[in-house]
Amino acid sequence: MFKLSTLFALVALRVAHAATINVVVGGTGILKFTPPFVNASTGDIVRFTFQQKNHTATQSTLQSPCAPKPGGFDSGFIPVADSVTSNFPVAQLTVTDTNPVWVYCRQANHCQQGMVFAVNPGNDFAAFQAAATGGASATSTTGGVATATATIAVTATSATSSGAPTSTGSVDHKVVVGGTGVLAYNPSNITAQVGDTVTFEFHQVNHTVTQSSFNTPCRALSLTSTTGAVGFDSGFNPVASGATTFPTYTITVNATTPIWAYCRQANHCGQGMVFSINSVETGSNNFAAFQALAKQQNGTSSSTTSNTSGANGRTVTSRGASVAVLVFALFSAMI
């Protein structure tokens, strides 16, 4: 009993001392992160606020400042119109240790103009920025970087400041599904308005996006609903390792109530491959809790039969195209 009480006290102490560090990305006529670097402790959150025009926060390395780090996080491009003055979209990075984290904007030549950022750089930030402005390992703005991890979460807070506006004023939110060595949706948690669309772009290897419920993350809504709701299901979308075009699947948001989804391939859901729209992050049924429940259930109630079929009556097209549940995790480790 003493051991468990001590555990709760330590968790509470850690959460209480976690800090949120604000960083502004871009702005009218501004190609920089403000401040350009910060010092953070384990558990702190770096909150990137995206302002005008269209930038990313993409992890790189000290040696190659302007190239994405394999397996690193990437916010994706977040366009913000010049007319936007509030409700800017944000991306949050949870600091998992005190090692340096190197970041850049992969829009055009922004990195080569010195638009870089670092967490805990020590005495190396000047060298990092100098290597960037020297043109090291530049990347283009075309193509996606499917390297997001569970520590990055993009929240679109305004229909005029995220996604791609349509002719009707609604927004299309792009979500990358999977990728080489990636079992995640990127971003994995978004906010959308009624009338917005969400386009899932499937990358390697073979995944689905299937609607579920909060209480049973790894089971299709059609199997658990007591009201007869069917829910959407993209079907399996196999993508070869060398593919350059990717199939897509689009849904329309018809309400602002939370929408929960998962990948029903093998045990992907049990490994945390889940997604949400409009989760209430200030409540107990937030995205972190949903993902933790999926891992707890370990996908035991999900379908494990893969196939290469289409989208169950829907059209699939190809185009060129957070505080986690620490108490539960630590308590489980003691058993």
XYZ file of C-alpha atoms in Angstrom:
335
model
C 0.000 0.000 0.000
C 2.849 2.361 0.826
C 4.478 1.576 -2.505
C 1.287 2.385 -4.433
C 0.731 5.616 -2.476
C 4.285 6.679 -3.168
C 3.760 5.939 -6.858
C 0.691 8.175 -7.037
C 2.548 10.929 -5.212
C 5.464 10.771 -7.621
C 3.149 10.855 -10.628
C 1.234 13.811 -9.215
C 4.495 15.622 -8.471
C 5.766 15.056 -12.001
C 2.544 16.288 -13.608
C 2.412 19.328 -11.340
C 5.918 20.408 -12.293
C 5.501 19.904 -16.047
C 5.757 23.211 -17.902
C 4.267 24.371 -21.198
C 6.754 26.338 -23.285
C 5.272 28.523 -26.028
C 7.023 28.904 -29.377
C 5.676 31.032 -32.244
C 6.265 29.697 -35.758
C 6.437 32.284 -38.540
C 4.246 35.358 -38.791
C 3.797 38.119 -41.346
C 7.200 38.596 -42.962
C 8.864 36.417 -40.306
C 10.857 33.297 -41.128
C 11.851 32.063 -37.703
C 10.842 30.248 -34.553
C 10.419 32.604 -31.602
C 12.320 31.937 -29.387
C 14.870 30.075 -31.562
C 15.704 27.574 -28.812
C 14.511 26.597 -25.331
C 15.673 24.510 -22.402
C 13.134 21.982 -21.154
C 12.823 19.187 -18.606
C 11.448 15.706 -19.112
C 7.642 15.882 -19.241
C 7.504 19.504 -20.375
C 5.417 20.391 -23.425
C 6.687 22.587 -26.246
C 3.652 24.288 -27.792
C 4.217 25.485 -31.359
C 1.734 28.186 -32.418
C 1.635 28.550 -36.205
C 1.152 32.042 -37.593
C 1.249 33.368 -41.175
C 2.109 31.885 -43.812
C 2.653 28.117 -44.278
C 5.247 26.365 -42.130
C 6.148 23.075 -40.474
C 7.923 21.964 -37.324
C 9.962 18.976 -38.487
C 12.587 17.092 -36.517
C 16.068 16.895 -38.064
C 19.590 16.304 -36.770
C 22.577 18.461 -35.850
C 24.511 17.065 -38.794
C 21.689 17.551 -41.354
C 19.599 20.512 -40.174
C 17.385 20.719 -43.286
C 16.512 17.036 -43.718
C 13.877 15.067 -41.758
C 15.155 12.674 -39.130
C 13.963 9.103 -39.810
C 11.309 8.321 -37.228
C 11.194 11.911 -36.030
C 8.081 14.038 -35.609
C 6.587 16.288 -38.275
C 3.649 18.666 -37.874
C 2.986 18.721 -41.608
C 2.337 21.954 -43.483
C -0.011 24.284 -41.598
C -1.179 27.211 -43.765
C -2.417 30.332 -41.988
C -4.036 33.157 -43.955
C -2.773 36.727 -43.581
C -6.216 37.748 -42.318
C -6.126 35.390 -39.325
C -5.522 37.244 -36.048
C -6.548 34.655 -33.426
C -7.230 30.941 -32.866
C -3.960 29.967 -34.501
C -3.385 26.211 -35.006
C -0.914 24.538 -32.685
C 1.297 21.455 -32.488
C 2.527 20.062 -29.183
C 5.731 18.151 -28.542
C 6.187 16.290 -25.256
C 9.806 16.270 -24.084
C 10.734 12.676 -23.233
C 14.343 13.282 -22.089
C 16.901 16.081 -21.851
C 18.793 15.202 -25.030
C 18.908 17.872 -27.775
C 15.986 17.990 -30.222
C 16.666 19.710 -33.559
C 13.805 21.193 -35.607
C 13.395 23.084 -38.899
C 10.727 24.363 -41.294
C 10.670 22.313 -44.487
C 8.817 24.923 -46.558
C 10.809 25.923 -49.681
C 14.186 27.324 -48.534
C 13.045 28.519 -45.096
C 15.575 26.270 -43.363
C 18.397 27.624 -45.524
C 17.340 31.103 -44.414
C 17.883 30.087 -40.803
C 14.368 28.997 -39.796
C 15.456 26.366 -37.276
C 14.730 25.607 -33.641
C 16.128 23.442 -30.866
C 15.236 22.028 -27.470
C 18.169 21.694 -25.054
C 20.849 22.539 -27.659
C 23.603 23.186 -25.133
C 26.316 25.227 -26.864
C 25.533 23.857 -30.336
C 22.657 26.024 -31.557
C 24.888 28.525 -33.406
C 26.610 25.640 -35.213
C 23.229 24.087 -36.033
C 21.887 27.298 -37.553
C 25.148 27.933 -39.409
C 24.975 24.472 -40.978
C 21.375 25.175 -42.030
C 22.178 28.495 -43.697
C 25.039 26.735 -45.467
C 22.410 24.687 -47.337
C 22.976 21.329 -45.662
C 20.727 18.555 -46.987
C 17.912 20.764 -48.301
C 14.528 19.220 -48.958
C 11.704 20.269 -51.281
C 8.141 21.164 -50.316
C 6.586 18.389 -52.358
C 5.644 15.060 -50.869
C 4.828 14.110 -47.319
C 7.112 13.036 -44.532
C 5.447 10.136 -42.729
C 7.563 10.322 -39.602
C 5.139 11.396 -36.902
C 5.258 9.854 -33.449
C 2.767 9.803 -30.619
C 4.428 12.829 -29.021
C 3.181 15.247 -31.694
C -0.449 16.280 -31.954
C -1.758 18.961 -34.282
C -5.000 20.699 -33.375
C -6.748 22.781 -36.016
C -8.449 25.588 -34.117
C -9.865 27.674 -36.942
C -11.421 26.869 -40.302
C -9.414 29.722 -41.793
C -6.081 28.670 -40.379
C -5.652 24.958 -41.067
C -6.120 22.440 -43.813
C -7.070 23.365 -47.364
C -10.156 25.644 -47.631
C -12.742 24.510 -50.172
C -14.967 26.657 -52.351
C -17.698 26.490 -49.701
C -15.453 27.757 -46.908
C -15.085 24.348 -45.265
C -11.685 22.764 -44.658
C -10.192 19.514 -45.899
C -7.896 18.058 -43.214
C -5.210 15.734 -44.571
C -4.199 12.759 -42.428
C -1.349 10.441 -43.428
C -1.983 6.804 -42.516
C 1.045 4.639 -41.787
C 4.314 4.810 -43.683
C 7.519 2.795 -43.659
C 7.957 1.647 -40.069
C 5.147 3.944 -38.894
C 2.032 2.666 -37.116
C 0.245 5.970 -36.615
C -2.097 8.519 -38.106
C -0.416 11.882 -38.714
C -1.862 13.907 -37.111
C -3.629 11.469 -34.795
C -6.035 13.947 -33.179
C -7.701 16.890 -34.933
C -10.483 19.407 -34.436
C -12.934 19.897 -37.306
C -16.100 21.888 -37.951
C -19.395 20.658 -39.368
C -19.038 20.480 -43.151
C -15.266 19.932 -43.055
C -13.815 16.881 -44.742
C -10.992 14.620 -43.614
C -8.904 12.989 -46.333
C -6.866 9.986 -45.254
C -3.834 9.335 -47.457
C -2.638 5.737 -47.104
C 1.098 5.106 -47.080
C 3.031 1.859 -46.558
C 2.117 -0.918 -45.802
C -1.581 -1.954 -45.525
C -3.953 -0.098 -43.223
C -7.568 0.919 -42.684
C -9.380 3.765 -40.990
C -12.403 2.257 -39.284
C -14.864 4.027 -37.005
C -15.138 2.646 -33.473
C -16.220 3.991 -30.069
C -14.349 5.311 -27.059
C -15.130 2.309 -24.854
C -14.136 -0.281 -27.475
C -11.362 1.351 -29.523
C -10.439 -1.795 -31.479
C -13.885 -2.904 -32.613
C -15.847 -1.491 -35.542
C -18.787 0.698 -34.526
C -21.110 -1.551 -36.524
C -20.296 -4.410 -34.132
C -20.827 -2.515 -30.879
C -23.483 0.119 -31.574
C -26.778 -0.245 -29.731
C -28.499 2.213 -32.083
C -27.764 0.469 -35.366
C -25.060 2.941 -36.384
C -22.767 1.491 -39.040
C -19.797 3.833 -39.016
C -17.294 4.401 -41.797
C -14.645 1.913 -42.918
C -12.101 2.564 -45.663
C -11.322 -1.100 -46.145
C -7.710 -2.277 -46.483
C -5.428 -0.148 -48.666
C -2.166 -1.977 -49.496
C 0.693 0.319 -50.550
C 3.998 -1.017 -51.896
C 7.259 0.134 -50.328
C 8.332 1.969 -53.467
C 4.977 3.637 -54.193
C 4.879 7.272 -55.313
C 1.097 7.630 -55.499
C -1.168 6.911 -52.573
C -4.855 5.935 -52.280
C -7.115 8.283 -50.372
C -10.382 8.027 -48.495
C -12.512 11.028 -47.507
C -15.196 11.455 -44.872
C -17.398 14.477 -44.126
C -17.801 15.762 -40.566
C -21.525 16.053 -39.829
C -21.360 16.980 -36.121
C -18.884 18.302 -33.567
C -19.278 15.285 -31.272
C -16.141 13.120 -30.922
C -15.360 10.611 -33.657
C -13.107 7.636 -32.832
C -11.312 5.415 -35.326
C -8.603 2.748 -35.539
C -6.651 0.540 -37.953
C -8.066 -2.985 -38.026
C -4.955 -4.572 -39.539
C -3.588 -7.362 -37.286
C -2.656 -5.829 -33.883
C -2.067 -2.269 -35.096
C -4.818 -0.915 -32.854
C -3.320 -2.683 -29.856
C -0.058 -0.888 -30.614
C -1.806 2.469 -30.417
C -2.736 3.099 -34.059
C -5.915 5.064 -33.342
C -7.340 8.414 -34.405
C -9.876 10.938 -33.168
C -11.795 14.008 -34.287
C -13.082 16.558 -31.779
C -12.072 14.636 -28.661
C -12.658 16.698 -25.523
C -9.083 17.116 -24.332
C -10.144 18.781 -21.063
C -12.204 15.752 -20.043
C -11.481 12.154 -19.106
C -12.438 10.827 -22.552
C -9.505 12.475 -24.309
C -7.237 11.129 -27.037
C -4.515 9.929 -24.659
C -7.077 7.943 -22.663
C -8.537 6.479 -25.871
C -5.097 5.371 -27.078
C -4.232 3.962 -23.647
C -7.461 1.936 -23.642
C -6.635 0.559 -27.103
C -3.243 -0.600 -25.826
C -4.807 -1.999 -22.656
C -7.255 -4.073 -24.669
C -4.319 -4.883 -26.976
C -6.553 -5.154 -29.996
C -8.057 -8.385 -28.657
C -11.517 -7.448 -29.911
C -10.426 -6.182 -33.324
C -10.516 -7.937 -36.651
C -7.232 -9.619 -37.564
C -8.119 -10.702 -41.080
C -6.366 -8.541 -43.659
C -7.286 -8.261 -47.317
C -6.840 -6.005 -50.301
C -10.434 -5.018 -50.869
C -11.744 -1.551 -51.518
C -13.750 0.634 -49.203
C -16.955 -1.296 -48.515
C -19.198 0.549 -50.923
C -17.313 3.847 -50.728
C -15.069 5.287 -53.418
C -11.326 5.028 -52.896
C -9.231 7.099 -55.297
C -5.520 7.266 -56.042
C -3.877 10.652 -56.371
C -0.350 11.870 -56.911
C -0.758 13.182 -54.494
C -1.330 15.425 -23.223
C -0.823 13.999 -20.305
C -0.812 10.255 -20.925
C -2.345 7.817 -18.488
C 0.837 7.579 -16.400
C -0.803 6.107 -13.332
C -2.227 3.127 -15.229
C 1.033 2.441 -17.076
C 3.157 2.575 -13.956
C 0.689 0.572 -11.880
C 0.570 -2.132 -14.569
C 4.360 -2.368 -14.513
C 4.233 -3.204 -10.789
C 1.887 -6.159 -11.194
